[in-house]
Short mmCIF file of C-alpha atoms in Angstrom, two decimals:
data_model
loop_
_atom_site.label_atom_id
_atom_site.label_comp_id
_atom_site.label_asym_id
_atom_site.label_seq_id
_atom_site.Cartn_x
_atom_site.Cartn_y
_atom_site.Cartn_z
CA UNK A 1 96.56 73.59 91.46
CA UNK A 2 97.39 76.72 93.51
CA UNK A 3 94.16 76.75 95.49
CA UNK A 4 94.62 78.33 98.93
CA UNK A 5 98.21 79.40 98.27
CA UNK A 6 98.00 82.75 100.06
CA UNK A 7 101.79 83.15 99.85
CA UNK A 8 101.65 83.35 96.05
CA UNK A 9 102.20 86.99 95.04
CA UNK A 10 103.11 86.64 91.37
CA UNK A 11 102.80 84.03 88.64
CA UNK A 12 103.72 83.46 85.03
CA UNK A 13 100.98 81.83 82.99
CA UNK A 14 101.99 80.25 79.72
CA UNK A 15 99.75 80.58 76.70
CA UNK A 16 97.50 77.53 76.58
CA UNK A 17 97.80 76.76 80.30
CA UNK A 18 94.45 75.26 81.36
CA UNK A 19 92.89 77.30 84.16
CA UNK A 20 90.30 75.05 85.72
CA UNK A 21 87.73 75.67 88.42
CA UNK A 22 89.34 77.13 91.57
CA UNK A 23 92.89 76.93 90.17
CA UNK A 24 93.75 80.24 91.86
CA UNK A 25 91.01 80.26 94.52
CA UNK A 26 92.25 81.60 97.85
CA UNK A 27 95.38 83.14 96.34
CA UNK A 28 94.55 86.37 98.16
CA UNK A 29 97.98 87.97 97.68
CA UNK A 30 98.33 87.25 93.96
CA UNK A 31 98.62 90.72 92.44
CA UNK A 32 100.99 90.37 89.49
CA UNK A 33 100.71 88.00 86.54
CA UNK A 34 102.90 87.70 83.48
CA UNK A 35 101.08 86.10 80.56
CA UNK A 36 103.11 84.86 77.60
CA UNK A 37 100.35 85.63 75.10
CA UNK A 38 98.90 88.92 73.92
CA UNK A 39 96.31 91.15 75.59
CA UNK A 40 93.71 89.96 73.07
CA UNK A 41 94.49 86.34 73.97
CA UNK A 42 94.24 87.15 77.68
CA UNK A 43 90.84 88.75 77.05
CA UNK A 44 89.70 85.40 75.65
CA UNK A 45 91.08 83.61 78.73
CA UNK A 46 89.18 85.95 81.04
CA UNK A 47 85.92 85.57 79.12
CA UNK A 48 86.03 81.78 79.47
CA UNK A 49 87.38 81.69 83.01
CA UNK A 50 86.11 78.91 85.25
CA UNK A 51 84.62 79.88 88.60
CA UNK A 52 86.83 80.42 91.62
CA UNK A 53 89.50 82.42 89.80
CA UNK A 54 88.31 85.97 90.45
CA UNK A 55 91.80 87.08 91.50
CA UNK A 56 92.81 86.84 87.82
CA UNK A 57 90.37 89.64 87.07
CA UNK A 58 91.89 92.05 89.59
CA UNK A 59 95.63 91.35 89.32
CA UNK A 60 97.96 93.40 87.15
CA UNK A 61 98.43 91.37 83.96
CA UNK A 62 101.47 91.99 81.79
CA UNK A 63 101.20 90.37 78.37
CA UNK A 64 103.68 90.07 75.51
CA UNK A 65 102.27 93.25 73.92
CA UNK A 66 101.65 95.36 77.03
CA UNK A 67 99.59 95.60 80.21
CA UNK A 68 96.08 94.18 80.01
CA UNK A 69 93.22 96.58 80.67
CA UNK A 70 89.78 95.05 81.02
CA UNK A 71 87.36 96.32 78.41
#
């Protein structure tokens, strides 16, 4: 969906949004994400993340209940 979009610096991801393989691949400047769910829900998203979305593991993620910190 956003593959190769190097101009993308921030995104809002709605709870339940399907993140498929390479959805955010090549989004090298994506550093800030707002997630409409909780940090616990984001943890579940990260654990089941399809390949090619590594940027979602390094960006600052703000959830409805605070900032996500990887465990």
